[in-house]
Short mmCIF file of N, CA and C in Angstrom, two decimals:
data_model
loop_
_atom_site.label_atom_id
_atom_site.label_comp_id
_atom_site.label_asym_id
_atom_site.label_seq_id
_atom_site.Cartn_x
_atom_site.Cartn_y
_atom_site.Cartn_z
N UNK A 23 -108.01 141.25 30.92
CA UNK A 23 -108.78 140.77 29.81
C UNK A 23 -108.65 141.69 28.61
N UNK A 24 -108.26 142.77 28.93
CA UNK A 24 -108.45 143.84 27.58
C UNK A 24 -106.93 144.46 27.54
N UNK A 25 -106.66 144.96 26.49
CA UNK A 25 -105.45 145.80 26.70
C UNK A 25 -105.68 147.09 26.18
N UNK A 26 -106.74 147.56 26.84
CA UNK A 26 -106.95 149.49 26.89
C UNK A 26 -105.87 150.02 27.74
N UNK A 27 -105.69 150.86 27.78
CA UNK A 27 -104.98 151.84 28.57
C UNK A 27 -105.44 151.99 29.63
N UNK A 28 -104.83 151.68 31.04
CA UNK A 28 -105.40 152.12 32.28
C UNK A 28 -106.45 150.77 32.88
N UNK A 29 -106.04 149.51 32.07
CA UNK A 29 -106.55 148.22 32.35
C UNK A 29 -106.81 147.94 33.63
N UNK A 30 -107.57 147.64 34.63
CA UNK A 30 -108.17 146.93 35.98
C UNK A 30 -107.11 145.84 35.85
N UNK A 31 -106.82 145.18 35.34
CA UNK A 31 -105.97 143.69 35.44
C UNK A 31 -104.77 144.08 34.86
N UNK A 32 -103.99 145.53 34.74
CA UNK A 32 -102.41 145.71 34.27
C UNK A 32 -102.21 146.13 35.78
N UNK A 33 -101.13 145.83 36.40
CA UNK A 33 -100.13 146.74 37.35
C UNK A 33 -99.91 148.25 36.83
N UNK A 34 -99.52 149.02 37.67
CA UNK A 34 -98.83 150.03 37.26
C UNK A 34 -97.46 149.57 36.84
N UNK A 35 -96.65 150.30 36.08
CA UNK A 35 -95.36 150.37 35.72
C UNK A 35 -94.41 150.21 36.54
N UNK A 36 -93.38 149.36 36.32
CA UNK A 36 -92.63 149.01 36.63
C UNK A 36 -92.78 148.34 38.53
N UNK A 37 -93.61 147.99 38.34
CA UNK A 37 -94.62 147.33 39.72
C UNK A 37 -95.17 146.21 39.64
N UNK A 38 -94.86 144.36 40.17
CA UNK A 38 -95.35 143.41 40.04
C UNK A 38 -96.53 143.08 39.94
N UNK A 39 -97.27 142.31 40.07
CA UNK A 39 -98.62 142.19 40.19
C UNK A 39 -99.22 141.99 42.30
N UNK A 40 -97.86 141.35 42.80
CA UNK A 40 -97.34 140.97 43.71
C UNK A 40 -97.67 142.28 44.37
N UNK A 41 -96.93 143.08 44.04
CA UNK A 41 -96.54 144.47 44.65
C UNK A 41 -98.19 145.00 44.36
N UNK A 42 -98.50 145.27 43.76
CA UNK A 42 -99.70 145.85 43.45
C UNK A 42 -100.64 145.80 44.23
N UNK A 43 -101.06 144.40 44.63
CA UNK A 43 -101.92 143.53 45.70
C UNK A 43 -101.19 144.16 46.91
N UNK A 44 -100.36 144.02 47.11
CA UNK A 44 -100.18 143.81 48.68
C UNK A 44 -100.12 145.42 49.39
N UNK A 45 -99.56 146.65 48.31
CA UNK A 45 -99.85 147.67 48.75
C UNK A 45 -101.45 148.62 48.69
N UNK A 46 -102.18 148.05 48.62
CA UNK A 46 -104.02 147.91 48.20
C UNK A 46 -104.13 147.32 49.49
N UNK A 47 -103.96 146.37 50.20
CA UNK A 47 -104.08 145.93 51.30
C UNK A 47 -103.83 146.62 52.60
N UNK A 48 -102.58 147.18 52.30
CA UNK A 48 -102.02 148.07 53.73
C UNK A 48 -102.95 149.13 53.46
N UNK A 49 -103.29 149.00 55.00
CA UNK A 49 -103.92 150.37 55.10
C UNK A 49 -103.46 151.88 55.48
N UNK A 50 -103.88 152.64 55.19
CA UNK A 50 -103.12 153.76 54.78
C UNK A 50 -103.13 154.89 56.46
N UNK A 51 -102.34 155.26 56.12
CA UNK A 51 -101.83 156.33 57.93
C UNK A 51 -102.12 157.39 57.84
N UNK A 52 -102.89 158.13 58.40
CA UNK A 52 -103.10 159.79 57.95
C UNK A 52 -101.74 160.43 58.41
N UNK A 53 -101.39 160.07 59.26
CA UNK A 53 -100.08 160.81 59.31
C UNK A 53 -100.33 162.44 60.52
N UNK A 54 -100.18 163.47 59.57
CA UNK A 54 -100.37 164.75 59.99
C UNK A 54 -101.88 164.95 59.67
N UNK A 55 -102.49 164.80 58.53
CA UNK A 55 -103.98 164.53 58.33
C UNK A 55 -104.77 163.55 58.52
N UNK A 56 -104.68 162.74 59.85
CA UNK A 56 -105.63 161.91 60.90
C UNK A 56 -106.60 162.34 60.94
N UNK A 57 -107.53 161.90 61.21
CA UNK A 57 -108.80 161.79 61.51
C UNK A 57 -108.68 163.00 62.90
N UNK A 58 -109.80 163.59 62.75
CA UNK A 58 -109.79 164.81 63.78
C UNK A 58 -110.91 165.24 63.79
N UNK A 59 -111.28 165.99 64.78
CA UNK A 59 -112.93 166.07 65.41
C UNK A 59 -113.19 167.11 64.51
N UNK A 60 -114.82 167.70 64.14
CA UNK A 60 -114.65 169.09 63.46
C UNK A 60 -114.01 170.44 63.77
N UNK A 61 -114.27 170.75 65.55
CA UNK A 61 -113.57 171.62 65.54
C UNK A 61 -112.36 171.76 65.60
N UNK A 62 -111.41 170.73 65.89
CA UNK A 62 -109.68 170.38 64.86
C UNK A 62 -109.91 170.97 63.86
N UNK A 63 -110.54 170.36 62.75
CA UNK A 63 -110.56 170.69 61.44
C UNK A 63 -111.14 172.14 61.45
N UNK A 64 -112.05 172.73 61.83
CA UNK A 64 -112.37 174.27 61.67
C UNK A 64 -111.43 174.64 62.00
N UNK A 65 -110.19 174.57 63.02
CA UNK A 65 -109.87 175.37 63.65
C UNK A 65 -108.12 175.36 62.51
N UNK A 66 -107.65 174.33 62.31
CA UNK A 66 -107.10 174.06 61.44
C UNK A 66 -107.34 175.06 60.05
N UNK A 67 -108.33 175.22 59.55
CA UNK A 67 -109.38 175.79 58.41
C UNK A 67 -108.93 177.13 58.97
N UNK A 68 -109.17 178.02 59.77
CA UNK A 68 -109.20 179.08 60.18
C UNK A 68 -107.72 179.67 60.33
N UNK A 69 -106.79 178.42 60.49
CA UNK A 69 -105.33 179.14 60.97
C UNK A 69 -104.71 179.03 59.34
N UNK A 70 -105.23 178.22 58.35
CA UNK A 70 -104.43 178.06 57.41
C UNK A 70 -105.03 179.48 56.37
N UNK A 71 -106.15 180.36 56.74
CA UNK A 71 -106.92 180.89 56.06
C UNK A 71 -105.91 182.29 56.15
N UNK A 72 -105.81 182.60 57.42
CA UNK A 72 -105.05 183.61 58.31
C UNK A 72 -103.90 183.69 57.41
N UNK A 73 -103.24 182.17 57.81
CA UNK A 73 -102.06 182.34 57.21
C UNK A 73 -101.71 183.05 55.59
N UNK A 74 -102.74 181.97 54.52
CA UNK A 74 -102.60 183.01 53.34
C UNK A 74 -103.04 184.33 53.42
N UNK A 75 -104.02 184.63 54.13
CA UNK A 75 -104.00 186.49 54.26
C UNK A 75 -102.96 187.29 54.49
N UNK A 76 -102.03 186.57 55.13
CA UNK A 76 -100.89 187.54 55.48
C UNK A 76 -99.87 187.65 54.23
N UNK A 77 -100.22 186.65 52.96
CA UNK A 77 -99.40 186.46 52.06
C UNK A 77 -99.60 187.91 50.86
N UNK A 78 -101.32 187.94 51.43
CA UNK A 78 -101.54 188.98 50.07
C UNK A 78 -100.65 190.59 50.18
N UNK A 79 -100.66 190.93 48.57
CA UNK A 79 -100.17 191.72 48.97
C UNK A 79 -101.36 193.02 48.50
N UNK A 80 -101.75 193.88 49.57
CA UNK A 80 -102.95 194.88 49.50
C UNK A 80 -103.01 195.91 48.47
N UNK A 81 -103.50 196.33 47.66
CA UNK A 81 -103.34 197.49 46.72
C UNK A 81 -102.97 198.73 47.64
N UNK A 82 -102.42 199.70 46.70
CA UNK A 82 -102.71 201.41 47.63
C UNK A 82 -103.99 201.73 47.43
N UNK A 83 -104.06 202.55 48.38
CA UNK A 83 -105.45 203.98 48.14
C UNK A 83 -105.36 204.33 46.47
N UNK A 84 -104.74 204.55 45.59
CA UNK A 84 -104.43 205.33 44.74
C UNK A 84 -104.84 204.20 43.25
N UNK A 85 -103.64 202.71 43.80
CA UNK A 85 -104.11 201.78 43.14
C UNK A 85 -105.72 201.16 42.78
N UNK A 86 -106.25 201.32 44.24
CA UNK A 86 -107.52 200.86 44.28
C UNK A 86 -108.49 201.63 43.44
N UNK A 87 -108.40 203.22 43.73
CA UNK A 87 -109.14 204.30 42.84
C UNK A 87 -109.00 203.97 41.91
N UNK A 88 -108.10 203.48 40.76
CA UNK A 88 -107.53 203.31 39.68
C UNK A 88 -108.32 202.29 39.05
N UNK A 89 -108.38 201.24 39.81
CA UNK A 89 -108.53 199.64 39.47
C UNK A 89 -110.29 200.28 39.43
N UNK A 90 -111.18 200.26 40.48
CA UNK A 90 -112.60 201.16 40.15
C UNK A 90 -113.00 201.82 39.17
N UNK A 91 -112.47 202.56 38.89
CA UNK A 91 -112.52 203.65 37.98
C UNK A 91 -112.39 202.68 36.36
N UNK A 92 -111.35 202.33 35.81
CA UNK A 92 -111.47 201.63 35.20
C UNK A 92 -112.77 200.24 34.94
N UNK A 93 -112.70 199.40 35.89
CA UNK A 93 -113.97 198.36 36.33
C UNK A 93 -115.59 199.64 35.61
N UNK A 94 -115.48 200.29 36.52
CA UNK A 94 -116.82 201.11 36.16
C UNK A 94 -116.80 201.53 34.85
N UNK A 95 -115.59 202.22 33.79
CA UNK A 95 -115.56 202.66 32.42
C UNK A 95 -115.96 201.40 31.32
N UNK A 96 -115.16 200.13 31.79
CA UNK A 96 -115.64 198.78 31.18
C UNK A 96 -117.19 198.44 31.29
N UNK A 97 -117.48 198.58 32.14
CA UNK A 97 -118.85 198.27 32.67
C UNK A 97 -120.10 199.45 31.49
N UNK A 98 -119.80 200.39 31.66
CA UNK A 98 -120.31 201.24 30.94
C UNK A 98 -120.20 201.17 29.45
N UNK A 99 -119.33 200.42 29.06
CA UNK A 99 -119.04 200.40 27.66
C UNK A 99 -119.84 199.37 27.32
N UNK A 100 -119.95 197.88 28.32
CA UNK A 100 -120.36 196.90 27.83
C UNK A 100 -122.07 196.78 27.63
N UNK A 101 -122.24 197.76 28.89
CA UNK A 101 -123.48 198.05 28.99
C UNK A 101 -123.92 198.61 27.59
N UNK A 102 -123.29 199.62 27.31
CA UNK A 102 -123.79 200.75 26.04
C UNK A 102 -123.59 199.76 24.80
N UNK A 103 -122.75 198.46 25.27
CA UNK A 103 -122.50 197.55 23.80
C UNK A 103 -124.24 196.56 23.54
N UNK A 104 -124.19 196.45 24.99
CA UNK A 104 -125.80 195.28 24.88
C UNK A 104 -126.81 196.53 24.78
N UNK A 105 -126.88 197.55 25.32
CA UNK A 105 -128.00 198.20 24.33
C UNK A 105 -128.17 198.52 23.16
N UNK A 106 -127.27 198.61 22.54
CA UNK A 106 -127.18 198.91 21.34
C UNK A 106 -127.45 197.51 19.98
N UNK A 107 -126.60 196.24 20.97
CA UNK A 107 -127.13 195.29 20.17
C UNK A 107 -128.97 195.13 20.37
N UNK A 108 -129.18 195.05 21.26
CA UNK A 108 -130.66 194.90 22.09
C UNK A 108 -131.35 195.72 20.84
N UNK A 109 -130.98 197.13 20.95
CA UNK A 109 -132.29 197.55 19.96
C UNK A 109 -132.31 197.18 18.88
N UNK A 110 -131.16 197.03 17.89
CA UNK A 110 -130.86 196.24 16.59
C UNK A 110 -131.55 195.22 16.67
N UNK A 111 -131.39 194.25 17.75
CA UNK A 111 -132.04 192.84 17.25
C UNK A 111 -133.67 193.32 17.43
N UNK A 112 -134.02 193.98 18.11
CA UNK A 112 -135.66 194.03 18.06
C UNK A 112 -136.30 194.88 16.99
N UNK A 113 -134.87 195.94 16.57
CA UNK A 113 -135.73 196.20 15.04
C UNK A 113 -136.00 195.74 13.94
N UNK A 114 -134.92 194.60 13.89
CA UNK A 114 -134.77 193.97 12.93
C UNK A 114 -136.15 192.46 13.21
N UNK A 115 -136.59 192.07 14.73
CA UNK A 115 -137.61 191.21 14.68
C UNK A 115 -138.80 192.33 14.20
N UNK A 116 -138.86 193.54 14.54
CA UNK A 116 -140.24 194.51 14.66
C UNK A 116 -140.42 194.53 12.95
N UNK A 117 -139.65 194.32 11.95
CA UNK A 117 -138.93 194.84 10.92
C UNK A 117 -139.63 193.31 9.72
N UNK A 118 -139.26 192.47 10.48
CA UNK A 118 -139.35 190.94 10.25
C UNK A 118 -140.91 190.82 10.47
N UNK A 119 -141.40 190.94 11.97
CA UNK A 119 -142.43 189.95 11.97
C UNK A 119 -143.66 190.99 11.93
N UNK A 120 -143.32 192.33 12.09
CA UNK A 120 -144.36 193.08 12.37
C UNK A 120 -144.83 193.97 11.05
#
C-alpha cells in the first residue's frame, strides 16, 4: 500500500513475492543451535567462556604496576579537578544568593 522503505507488502530484492511467502513458511532448523536443556546450554556457556580466556593475552608484573600507577595519578587529578570546580561553583552561589 505505501512505498516507504522497508514496506510489509515489498519482497526483498531480487526475491518474488512467491519466494518470499513460501520461505516464511518453512520452518527453520537449529542445526548446531537446537533446542537444548539448560544445563547443555550452561555447560556450552562455560566451555565457550574458557575458551576465550585462553585467547587473552595477560599483562606482566611490571606492565600491571605501570597500568595502576598511572589509573591512580588520573584518578587524583580528576578528583583535584571536581574539587576545585565544586568550590568555585559554591562560591560563586554563596557570592550570588548569600
Amino acid at each position: 500500500m505505501t512505498d516507504a522503505l522497508g514496506s510489509i507488502d515489498m519482497p526483498e530484492r531480487g526475491r518474488s513475492e512467491e519466494d518470499a511467502t513460501e520461505s516464511e513458511k518453512k520452518p527453520r532448523r537449529g542445526g548446531k543451535r537446537g533446542k537444548k536443556g539448560p544445563f547443555a546450554r550452561l555447560a556450552l556457556f562455560y566451555r565457550q567462556v574458557i575458551a576465550e580466556l585462553r585467547k587473552v593475552v595477560w599483562p606482566t608484573r611490571s606492565q600491571l604496576s605501570s597500568y595502576t600507577t598511572v589509573v591512580i595519578v588520573f584518578v587524583a587529578i580528576v578528583i583535584g579537578l571536581v574539587t576545585v570546580i565544586d568550590l568555585g561553583i559554591n562560591r560563586v552561589v554563596g557570592y550570588v544568593f548569600g
